[in-house]
mmCIF file of C-alpha atoms in Angstrom:
data_model
loop_
_atom_site.group_PDB
_atom_site.id
_atom_site.type_symbol
_atom_site.label_atom_id
_atom_site.label_comp_id
_atom_site.label_asym_id
_atom_site.label_seq_id
_atom_site.Cartn_x
_atom_site.Cartn_y
_atom_site.Cartn_z
ATOM 1 C CA MET A 1 -41.294 -55.014 34.272
ATOM 2 C CA LYS A 2 -39.091 -56.999 31.610
ATOM 3 C CA LEU A 3 -38.107 -53.659 29.666
ATOM 4 C CA SER A 4 -36.927 -51.958 32.538
ATOM 5 C CA CYS A 5 -34.521 -55.157 33.185
ATOM 6 C CA TRP A 6 -33.175 -55.140 29.406
ATOM 7 C CA VAL A 7 -32.618 -51.455 30.208
ATOM 8 C CA THR A 8 -30.496 -52.091 32.881
ATOM 9 C CA VAL A 9 -28.590 -54.717 31.430
ATOM 10 C CA VAL A 10 -27.627 -52.693 28.136
ATOM 11 C CA LEU A 11 -26.541 -49.613 30.748
ATOM 12 C CA MET A 12 -24.495 -51.702 32.869
ATOM 13 C CA GLY A 13 -22.789 -52.979 29.581
ATOM 14 C CA LEU A 14 -22.087 -49.874 28.069
ATOM 15 C CA ALA A 15 -20.577 -48.700 31.685
ATOM 16 C CA ALA A 16 -18.375 -52.285 31.776
ATOM 17 C CA GLY A 17 -16.973 -51.569 28.033
ATOM 18 C CA PRO A 18 -14.338 -49.308 28.623
ATOM 19 C CA CYS A 19 -13.193 -51.372 31.636
ATOM 20 C CA TRP A 20 -13.441 -54.546 29.612
ATOM 21 C CA ALA A 21 -11.289 -52.791 26.773
ATOM 22 C CA LYS A 22 -8.725 -51.850 29.751
ATOM 23 C CA ALA A 23 -8.297 -55.621 30.702
ATOM 24 C CA GLN A 24 -8.081 -56.590 26.959
ATOM 25 C CA SER A 25 -5.960 -54.075 25.542
ATOM 26 C CA PRO A 26 -2.332 -54.597 25.240
ATOM 27 C CA VAL A 27 -1.827 -50.968 26.035
ATOM 28 C CA SER A 28 -2.603 -49.711 29.613
ATOM 29 C CA SER A 29 -3.462 -45.913 30.346
ATOM 30 C CA ALA A 30 -2.928 -44.256 33.820
ATOM 31 C CA PRO A 31 -6.218 -42.904 35.879
ATOM 32 C CA GLY A 32 -7.259 -39.688 34.219
ATOM 33 C CA THR A 33 -7.420 -40.907 30.820
ATOM 34 C CA PRO A 34 -10.971 -41.688 29.902
ATOM 35 C CA ASN A 35 -11.244 -41.703 26.620
ATOM 36 C CA TRP A 36 -11.290 -44.812 24.636
ATOM 37 C CA VAL A 37 -11.386 -45.572 20.976
ATOM 38 C CA LEU A 38 -11.937 -48.709 18.927
ATOM 39 C CA GLN A 39 -9.035 -49.985 17.113
ATOM 40 C CA ASN A 40 -8.386 -53.303 14.868
ATOM 41 C CA GLY A 41 -11.124 -54.526 17.290
ATOM 42 C CA VAL A 42 -8.975 -53.482 20.339
ATOM 43 C CA TRP A 43 -10.013 -50.491 22.329
ATOM 44 C CA VAL A 44 -7.133 -48.477 23.273
ATOM 45 C CA PRO A 45 -6.951 -45.005 24.941
ATOM 46 C CA VAL A 46 -6.860 -42.086 23.480
ATOM 47 C CA VAL A 47 -3.468 -40.282 24.700
ATOM 48 C CA VAL A 48 -2.877 -36.572 23.843
ATOM 49 C CA PRO A 49 0.689 -35.940 23.365
ATOM 50 C CA GLY A 50 0.864 -32.450 25.628
ATOM 51 C CA GLN A 51 0.128 -34.822 28.726
ATOM 52 C CA VAL A 52 2.845 -35.931 31.108
ATOM 53 C CA SER A 53 1.049 -38.886 32.182
ATOM 54 C CA PRO A 54 3.206 -42.252 31.103
ATOM 55 C CA PRO A 55 1.463 -43.061 27.975
ATOM 56 C CA ALA A 56 1.543 -39.698 27.092
ATOM 57 C CA ARG A 57 5.278 -39.504 27.191
ATOM 58 C CA VAL A 58 5.655 -43.123 25.464
ATOM 59 C CA ALA A 59 3.102 -41.209 22.522
ATOM 60 C CA ALA A 60 5.851 -38.596 22.356
ATOM 61 C CA MET A 61 8.621 -40.666 22.032
ATOM 62 C CA ILE A 62 6.526 -43.070 19.186
ATOM 63 C CA ASN A 63 6.674 -39.045 17.556
ATOM 64 C CA PHE A 64 10.025 -38.379 18.354
ATOM 65 C CA LEU A 65 11.138 -41.526 16.563
ATOM 66 C CA LYS A 66 8.934 -41.164 13.440
ATOM 67 C CA THR A 67 10.148 -37.381 13.202
ATOM 68 C CA GLY A 68 13.884 -38.725 13.081
ATOM 69 C CA HIS A 69 15.050 -37.533 16.373
ATOM 70 C CA PRO A 70 16.650 -41.376 18.003
ATOM 71 C CA GLY A 71 18.699 -39.521 20.190
ATOM 72 C CA ARG A 72 16.262 -37.732 21.656
ATOM 73 C CA VAL A 73 13.926 -41.220 21.965
ATOM 74 C CA VAL A 74 17.196 -43.075 23.847
ATOM 75 C CA HIS A 75 17.399 -40.362 26.306
ATOM 76 C CA LEU A 76 13.661 -40.314 27.269
ATOM 77 C CA ALA A 77 13.352 -44.383 27.260
ATOM 78 C CA LYS A 78 16.179 -44.713 29.786
ATOM 79 C CA LYS A 79 14.584 -41.519 32.247
ATOM 80 C CA TRP A 80 10.702 -43.204 31.525
ATOM 81 C CA LEU A 81 12.038 -46.865 32.757
ATOM 82 C CA ARG A 82 13.792 -45.625 35.570
ATOM 83 C CA HIS A 83 10.884 -44.044 36.827
ATOM 84 C CA HIS A 84 8.172 -46.692 35.564
ATOM 85 C CA LYS A 85 9.402 -50.050 36.477
ATOM 86 C CA LYS A 86 6.430 -51.385 36.952
ATOM 87 C CA ASP A 87 4.170 -49.604 34.404
ATOM 88 C CA PRO A 88 2.342 -52.159 31.701
ATOM 89 C CA LEU A 89 4.164 -49.910 29.107
ATOM 90 C CA VAL A 90 7.701 -50.774 30.318
ATOM 91 C CA PRO A 91 7.611 -53.481 27.230
ATOM 92 C CA GLN A 92 6.693 -50.766 24.832
ATOM 93 C CA VAL A 93 9.326 -48.604 26.045
ATOM 94 C CA LEU A 94 11.992 -51.154 25.828
ATOM 95 C CA LEU A 95 11.478 -51.191 21.985
ATOM 96 C CA LEU A 96 11.200 -48.033 21.772
ATOM 97 C CA GLU A 97 15.072 -47.659 22.970
ATOM 98 C CA GLY A 98 16.165 -50.708 20.771
ATOM 99 C CA ASP A 99 14.308 -49.181 17.614
ATOM 100 C CA ALA A 100 16.252 -45.771 18.387
ATOM 101 C CA GLN A 101 19.476 -47.450 18.933
ATOM 102 C CA ASN A 102 18.926 -48.933 15.685
ATOM 103 C CA TYR A 103 18.172 -46.057 13.921
ATOM 104 C CA LEU A 104 21.433 -44.579 15.160
ATOM 105 C CA GLY A 105 23.741 -47.128 13.972
ATOM 106 C CA ASN A 106 24.502 -48.493 17.346
ATOM 107 C CA LYS A 107 23.279 -52.517 16.670
ATOM 108 C CA TYR A 108 25.082 -53.832 19.686
ATOM 109 C CA ALA A 109 23.653 -51.424 21.892
ATOM 110 C CA ALA A 110 19.978 -51.639 20.754
ATOM 111 C CA LEU A 111 20.406 -55.605 21.722
ATOM 112 C CA PHE A 112 20.204 -54.968 25.658
ATOM 113 C CA PRO A 113 16.410 -53.337 25.636
ATOM 114 C CA TYR A 114 15.920 -56.411 23.189
ATOM 115 C CA GLU A 115 17.101 -58.789 25.347
ATOM 116 C CA ASP A 116 15.518 -57.049 28.694
ATOM 117 C CA LEU A 117 11.902 -57.345 26.870
ATOM 118 C CA LEU A 118 12.314 -61.039 25.891
ATOM 119 C CA ASP A 119 13.700 -62.443 29.375
ATOM 120 C CA ASN A 120 11.311 -60.548 31.193
ATOM 121 C CA PHE A 121 8.488 -59.824 28.955
ATOM 122 C CA PRO A 122 7.596 -63.256 27.048
ATOM 123 C CA ALA A 123 3.587 -62.829 27.168
ATOM 124 C CA SER A 124 4.400 -59.374 25.232
ATOM 125 C CA PRO A 125 2.543 -59.010 22.044
ATOM 126 C CA LEU A 126 5.810 -57.505 21.462
ATOM 127 C CA TYR A 127 7.892 -60.655 21.621
ATOM 128 C CA GLU A 128 7.761 -61.605 18.205
ATOM 129 C CA PRO A 129 8.039 -58.190 16.900
ATOM 130 C CA CYS A 130 11.603 -57.971 19.057
ATOM 131 C CA LEU A 131 12.702 -61.391 17.808
ATOM 132 C CA MET A 132 12.859 -60.739 14.223
ATOM 133 C CA ARG A 133 14.809 -57.495 15.334
ATOM 134 C CA GLU A 134 17.115 -59.593 16.707
ATOM 135 C CA TYR A 135 17.198 -62.232 13.450
ATOM 136 C CA ASN A 136 17.938 -59.175 11.511
ATOM 137 C CA ILE A 137 20.739 -57.501 13.459
ATOM 138 C CA ALA A 138 22.606 -61.300 13.327
ATOM 139 C CA CYS A 139 22.279 -61.161 9.995
ATOM 140 C CA ALA A 140 24.052 -57.637 9.981
ATOM 141 C CA PHE A 141 26.536 -59.043 12.377
ATOM 142 C CA LEU A 142 27.282 -62.033 9.621
ATOM 143 C CA ALA A 143 27.017 -59.346 6.717
ATOM 144 C CA GLY A 144 30.201 -57.329 8.314
ATOM 145 C CA TYR A 145 28.637 -55.041 10.856
ATOM 146 C CA LYS A 146 31.279 -54.342 13.586
ATOM 147 C CA ARG A 147 31.298 -53.268 17.187
ATOM 148 C CA ARG A 148 33.150 -49.676 18.019
ATOM 149 C CA LEU A 149 36.663 -49.821 19.734
ATOM 150 C CA LEU A 150 37.792 -46.403 20.292
ATOM 151 C CA GLY A 151 35.598 -44.392 18.485
ATOM 152 C CA MET A 152 36.290 -47.120 15.336
ATOM 153 C CA ARG A 153 34.229 -49.856 13.913
ATOM 154 C CA ILE A 154 36.796 -52.721 13.746
ATOM 155 C CA LEU A 155 35.729 -55.503 16.509
ATOM 156 C CA PRO A 156 33.770 -58.408 14.589
ATOM 157 C CA VAL A 157 31.090 -59.766 15.844
ATOM 158 C CA TYR A 158 30.136 -63.361 14.148
ATOM 159 C CA GLY A 159 30.188 -65.108 17.569
ATOM 160 C CA ASP A 160 27.553 -63.251 18.634
ATOM 161 C CA ALA A 161 25.543 -63.394 15.650
ATOM 162 C CA ILE A 162 25.848 -67.309 15.989
ATOM 163 C CA ARG A 163 24.476 -67.023 19.539
ATOM 164 C CA LEU A 164 21.508 -64.593 18.809
ATOM 165 C CA LEU A 165 20.380 -66.900 16.046
ATOM 166 C CA ARG A 166 20.696 -70.250 18.224
ATOM 167 C CA ARG A 167 19.001 -68.313 21.143
ATOM 168 C CA ILE A 168 16.208 -67.345 18.598
ATOM 169 C CA GLN A 169 15.822 -70.667 17.832
ATOM 170 C CA ASN A 170 15.330 -71.948 21.287
ATOM 171 C CA ARG A 171 12.670 -69.165 22.398
ATOM 172 C CA GLN A 172 10.743 -69.707 19.626
ATOM 173 C CA ARG A 173 11.480 -73.748 18.615
ATOM 174 C CA GLY A 174 9.325 -74.810 15.671
ATOM 175 C CA SER A 175 8.347 -71.443 14.524
ATOM 176 C CA PRO A 176 9.147 -69.957 10.721
ATOM 177 C CA LEU A 177 11.393 -67.537 12.628
ATOM 178 C CA ALA A 178 13.414 -70.492 14.154
ATOM 179 C CA GLU A 179 13.491 -72.288 10.805
ATOM 180 C CA LEU A 180 15.350 -69.108 9.455
ATOM 181 C CA ALA A 181 17.548 -68.709 12.344
ATOM 182 C CA GLY A 182 18.444 -72.346 11.636
ATOM 183 C CA ILE A 183 18.920 -72.214 8.133
ATOM 184 C CA ARG A 184 21.676 -68.596 8.877
ATOM 185 C CA ILE A 185 23.651 -70.767 10.609
ATOM 186 C CA ALA A 186 24.227 -73.522 8.506
ATOM 187 C CA ASP A 187 24.629 -71.427 5.246
ATOM 188 C CA TYR A 188 27.049 -68.591 7.061
ATOM 189 C CA TYR A 189 29.593 -71.972 7.751
ATOM 190 C CA TYR A 190 29.154 -73.009 4.071
ATOM 191 C CA GLN A 191 29.902 -69.542 2.440
ATOM 192 C CA ASN A 192 32.815 -69.343 4.627
ATOM 193 C CA ASP A 193 34.547 -72.640 3.375
ATOM 194 C CA ARG A 194 34.006 -73.831 7.198
ATOM 195 C CA PHE A 195 32.312 -77.452 5.626
ATOM 196 C CA GLN A 196 33.272 -79.300 8.803
ATOM 197 C CA ARG A 197 30.308 -76.813 11.133
ATOM 198 C CA ALA A 198 28.208 -76.382 8.123
ATOM 199 C CA LEU A 199 27.737 -80.372 7.708
ATOM 200 C CA ALA A 200 26.640 -79.994 11.845
ATOM 201 C CA SER A 201 24.194 -77.260 10.916
ATOM 202 C CA TYR A 202 22.545 -78.468 8.189
ATOM 203 C CA THR A 203 21.770 -82.062 10.050
ATOM 204 C CA ASN A 204 20.875 -80.384 13.205
ATOM 205 C CA PHE A 205 18.462 -78.533 10.827
ATOM 206 C CA LEU A 206 16.696 -81.312 8.980
ATOM 207 C CA ARG A 207 16.556 -83.426 12.382
ATOM 208 C CA ARG A 208 14.662 -79.973 13.996
ATOM 209 C CA TYR A 209 12.989 -79.295 10.649
ATOM 210 C CA PRO A 210 12.207 -82.344 8.706
ATOM 211 C CA TYR A 211 9.443 -80.497 6.301
ATOM 212 C CA SER A 212 10.613 -77.211 6.053
ATOM 213 C CA GLN A 213 10.721 -75.266 2.817
ATOM 214 C CA PHE A 214 14.898 -75.108 3.283
ATOM 215 C CA ALA A 215 14.669 -79.323 3.832
ATOM 216 C CA VAL A 216 15.735 -79.517 0.071
ATOM 217 C CA LYS A 217 18.717 -76.768 0.235
ATOM 218 C CA ALA A 218 19.998 -78.187 3.475
ATOM 219 C CA THR A 219 19.919 -81.739 1.565
ATOM 220 C CA VAL A 220 21.798 -80.404 -0.958
ATOM 221 C CA ARG A 221 24.403 -78.527 0.682
ATOM 222 C CA LYS A 222 24.812 -81.199 3.378
ATOM 223 C CA ALA A 223 25.707 -83.834 0.973
ATOM 224 C CA GLU A 224 28.045 -80.970 -0.813
ATOM 225 C CA CYS A 225 29.352 -80.184 2.700
ATOM 226 C CA SER A 226 30.880 -84.296 2.627
ATOM 227 C CA LEU A 227 32.283 -84.042 -0.249
ATOM 228 C CA ALA A 228 33.835 -80.974 0.739
ATOM 229 C CA THR A 229 35.061 -82.633 4.272
ATOM 230 C CA PHE A 230 36.979 -85.543 2.372
ATOM 231 C CA ARG A 231 40.642 -84.512 2.979
ATOM 232 C CA GLY A 232 42.123 -87.282 -0.033
ATOM 233 C CA VAL A 233 42.416 -90.942 -0.749
ATOM 234 C CA ARG A 234 45.147 -91.439 1.647
ATOM 235 C CA PHE A 235 42.417 -90.441 4.285
ATOM 236 C CA ASP A 236 39.151 -91.705 6.077
ATOM 237 C CA LEU A 237 36.159 -92.384 3.398
ATOM 238 C CA THR A 238 33.947 -91.750 5.688
ATOM 239 C CA PRO A 239 32.811 -88.346 4.674
ATOM 240 C CA LEU A 240 33.122 -89.683 0.601
ATOM 241 C CA ARG A 241 30.447 -92.401 1.782
ATOM 242 C CA ASN A 242 28.343 -90.229 3.681
ATOM 243 C CA ALA A 243 28.024 -87.909 0.743
ATOM 244 C CA GLN A 244 26.986 -91.084 -1.567
ATOM 245 C CA ALA A 245 24.153 -91.953 0.968
ATOM 246 C CA GLU A 246 23.347 -88.222 0.637
ATOM 247 C CA LEU A 247 23.153 -88.193 -2.863
ATOM 248 C CA GLU A 248 21.339 -91.271 -3.134
ATOM 249 C CA ASN A 249 18.512 -89.768 -0.879
ATOM 250 C CA ILE A 250 18.218 -87.106 -3.423
ATOM 251 C CA ALA A 251 18.162 -89.066 -6.223
ATOM 252 C CA GLU A 252 15.354 -91.156 -4.706
ATOM 253 C CA LEU A 253 13.167 -87.717 -3.198
ATOM 254 C CA TYR A 254 14.038 -85.338 -6.082
ATOM 255 C CA PRO A 255 14.767 -86.825 -9.167
ATOM 256 C CA VAL A 256 14.370 -83.425 -11.036
ATOM 257 C CA LEU A 257 16.635 -81.723 -8.798
ATOM 258 C CA ALA A 258 18.905 -84.798 -8.810
ATOM 259 C CA ALA A 259 19.149 -84.413 -12.768
ATOM 260 C CA LYS A 260 20.115 -80.410 -12.522
ATOM 261 C CA MET A 261 22.557 -81.331 -10.080
ATOM 262 C CA GLN A 262 24.131 -83.911 -12.030
ATOM 263 C CA VAL A 263 23.901 -86.447 -9.133
ATOM 264 C CA LYS A 264 25.205 -89.285 -11.762
ATOM 265 C CA ALA A 265 28.475 -87.703 -12.499
ATOM 266 C CA LEU A 266 28.747 -86.773 -8.742
ATOM 267 C CA GLU A 267 28.469 -90.748 -7.663
ATOM 268 C CA GLU A 268 30.659 -91.771 -10.745
ATOM 269 C CA ARG A 269 33.387 -89.510 -9.153
ATOM 270 C CA ILE A 270 33.261 -91.218 -5.670
ATOM 271 C CA TYR A 271 33.192 -94.449 -7.431
ATOM 272 C CA GLN A 272 36.734 -93.428 -9.330
ATOM 273 C CA ILE A 273 38.020 -92.064 -5.566
ATOM 274 C CA GLU A 274 36.995 -95.165 -4.116
ATOM 275 C CA GLY A 275 38.849 -97.249 -6.443
ATOM 276 C CA LYS A 276 42.165 -94.935 -6.404
ATOM 277 C CA ARG A 277 42.175 -95.061 -2.568
ATOM 278 C CA GLU A 278 41.969 -99.076 -3.165
ATOM 279 C CA LEU A 279 45.059 -98.599 -5.038
ATOM 280 C CA GLU A 280 46.819 -96.655 -2.756
ATOM 281 C CA ILE A 281 46.511 -99.214 -0.352
ATOM 282 C CA ALA A 282 47.967 -101.717 -2.430
ATOM 283 C CA ARG A 283 51.051 -99.436 -3.074
ATOM 284 C CA PHE A 284 51.779 -99.048 0.351
ATOM 285 C CA TYR A 285 51.629 -102.633 1.372
ATOM 286 C CA TRP A 286 53.672 -103.235 -1.752
ATOM 287 C CA ARG A 287 56.299 -100.750 -0.039
ATOM 288 C CA PHE A 288 56.120 -102.002 3.356
ATOM 289 C CA ASN A 289 57.083 -105.703 1.801
ATOM 290 C CA ARG A 290 53.905 -107.372 2.480
ATOM 291 C CA PRO A 291 52.917 -108.685 -0.972
ATOM 292 C CA GLU A 292 50.249 -110.860 0.102
ATOM 293 C CA SER A 293 48.518 -108.049 1.251
ATOM 294 C CA ALA A 294 49.401 -105.672 -1.777
ATOM 295 C CA ALA A 295 48.263 -108.566 -3.882
ATOM 296 C CA TYR A 296 44.719 -108.921 -1.857
ATOM 297 C CA TYR A 297 44.377 -104.959 -3.055
ATOM 298 C CA TYR A 298 45.670 -105.152 -6.398
ATOM 299 C CA ARG A 299 43.039 -108.099 -7.342
ATOM 300 C CA ARG A 300 40.634 -105.824 -5.445
ATOM 301 C CA VAL A 301 40.733 -102.923 -7.677
ATOM 302 C CA ILE A 302 41.026 -104.984 -10.980
ATOM 303 C CA HIS A 303 37.558 -106.818 -10.164
ATOM 304 C CA GLY A 304 35.755 -103.824 -8.179
ATOM 305 C CA TRP A 305 36.375 -101.040 -10.524
ATOM 306 C CA PRO A 306 37.089 -102.794 -13.833
ATOM 307 C CA ASP A 307 36.159 -100.135 -16.038
ATOM 308 C CA THR A 308 38.224 -97.797 -14.538
ATOM 309 C CA ILE A 309 41.965 -96.006 -15.316
ATOM 310 C CA TRP A 310 42.984 -97.439 -11.444
ATOM 311 C CA ALA A 311 41.988 -101.050 -12.674
ATOM 312 C CA GLN A 312 44.409 -100.760 -16.020
ATOM 313 C CA LYS A 313 47.187 -99.359 -13.383
ATOM 314 C CA ALA A 314 46.156 -102.332 -10.889
ATOM 315 C CA ARG A 315 46.900 -105.232 -13.641
ATOM 316 C CA LYS A 316 49.790 -103.415 -14.911
ATOM 317 C CA GLU A 317 51.929 -103.305 -11.512
ATOM 318 C CA TYR A 318 50.359 -107.056 -10.578
ATOM 319 C CA ALA A 319 51.530 -108.425 -13.115
ATOM 320 C CA ARG A 320 54.881 -106.349 -13.467
ATOM 321 C CA ARG A 321 55.600 -107.137 -9.543
ATOM 322 C CA PHE A 322 54.661 -110.479 -8.891
ATOM 323 C CA GLN A 323 56.163 -111.602 -12.226
ATOM 324 C CA GLN A 324 59.411 -110.002 -11.012
ATOM 325 C CA SER A 325 59.142 -111.260 -7.604
ATOM 326 C CA LYS A 326 58.574 -114.774 -8.692
ATOM 327 C CA GLU A 327 54.801 -114.642 -7.331
ATOM 328 C CA LYS A 328 52.301 -116.393 -9.565
ATOM 329 C CA MET A 329 49.600 -114.601 -10.066
ATOM 330 C CA PRO A 330 45.988 -115.779 -10.008
#
């Protein structure tokens, strides 16, 4: 009696195997495809390319793409999607259409099926591969790829690339790909001398990914961008002070890197600039007949930056001007 029960259970398990596999597999097949094969721990249907079922047509598209016929894949994919809008293989076909457009060099056109997949099938196993494809397209846009206009590729798409990368960050927050997208945005602005935006982007990156593998790079470039946004001694010193704070942070956290960057030399440069600015303020007050204010800033330079050339100039000017104007020296 017990033996017969065990046999019954085994037979039921074998009968249910393909059905369970069908439920678990990311690939679905139409009725009339009874053969299944175990691949990488997942049961998938065996599709014969000569058949006319939806999975068979998808298999044919995959084969066409592998053999170098992307134009045919685009045509077949569009036709397939019109007739099988509810089929479980829709994400696969959308990815195939985008890959075929990309193969043809139509990177901008490839984004439409990719975006369709990402917007409507977030639970698909093809979601992450599709995001990676969009990241590669965004990098190509930033590298100089252009859209067609009147048959010629003359329209730059830098703005679209930045939007794509930001969308990737929002779609997969905290992922390695999101980190790549974030640092790529900041690097683009940095490499094109748009230091104000680069500074904001590196700051945002460090806020989002403080433990990223790119955190050191972002910290260093943030300091460099702060220095680059300083417009001169007659303007606001805030960027300079921000850079100084960043350099002190680098020296504390990464002493070896600080030595390579010559952080002490940069700090010395900032120190000299601050002294020069104070001297300019003293001269400004003297020109506008404000001797008391001028004297205050001259003394400030002399005592605050005693070992600099600006202190030497301040002493000479202070002595000459206040002696000529019969002002008492302190």
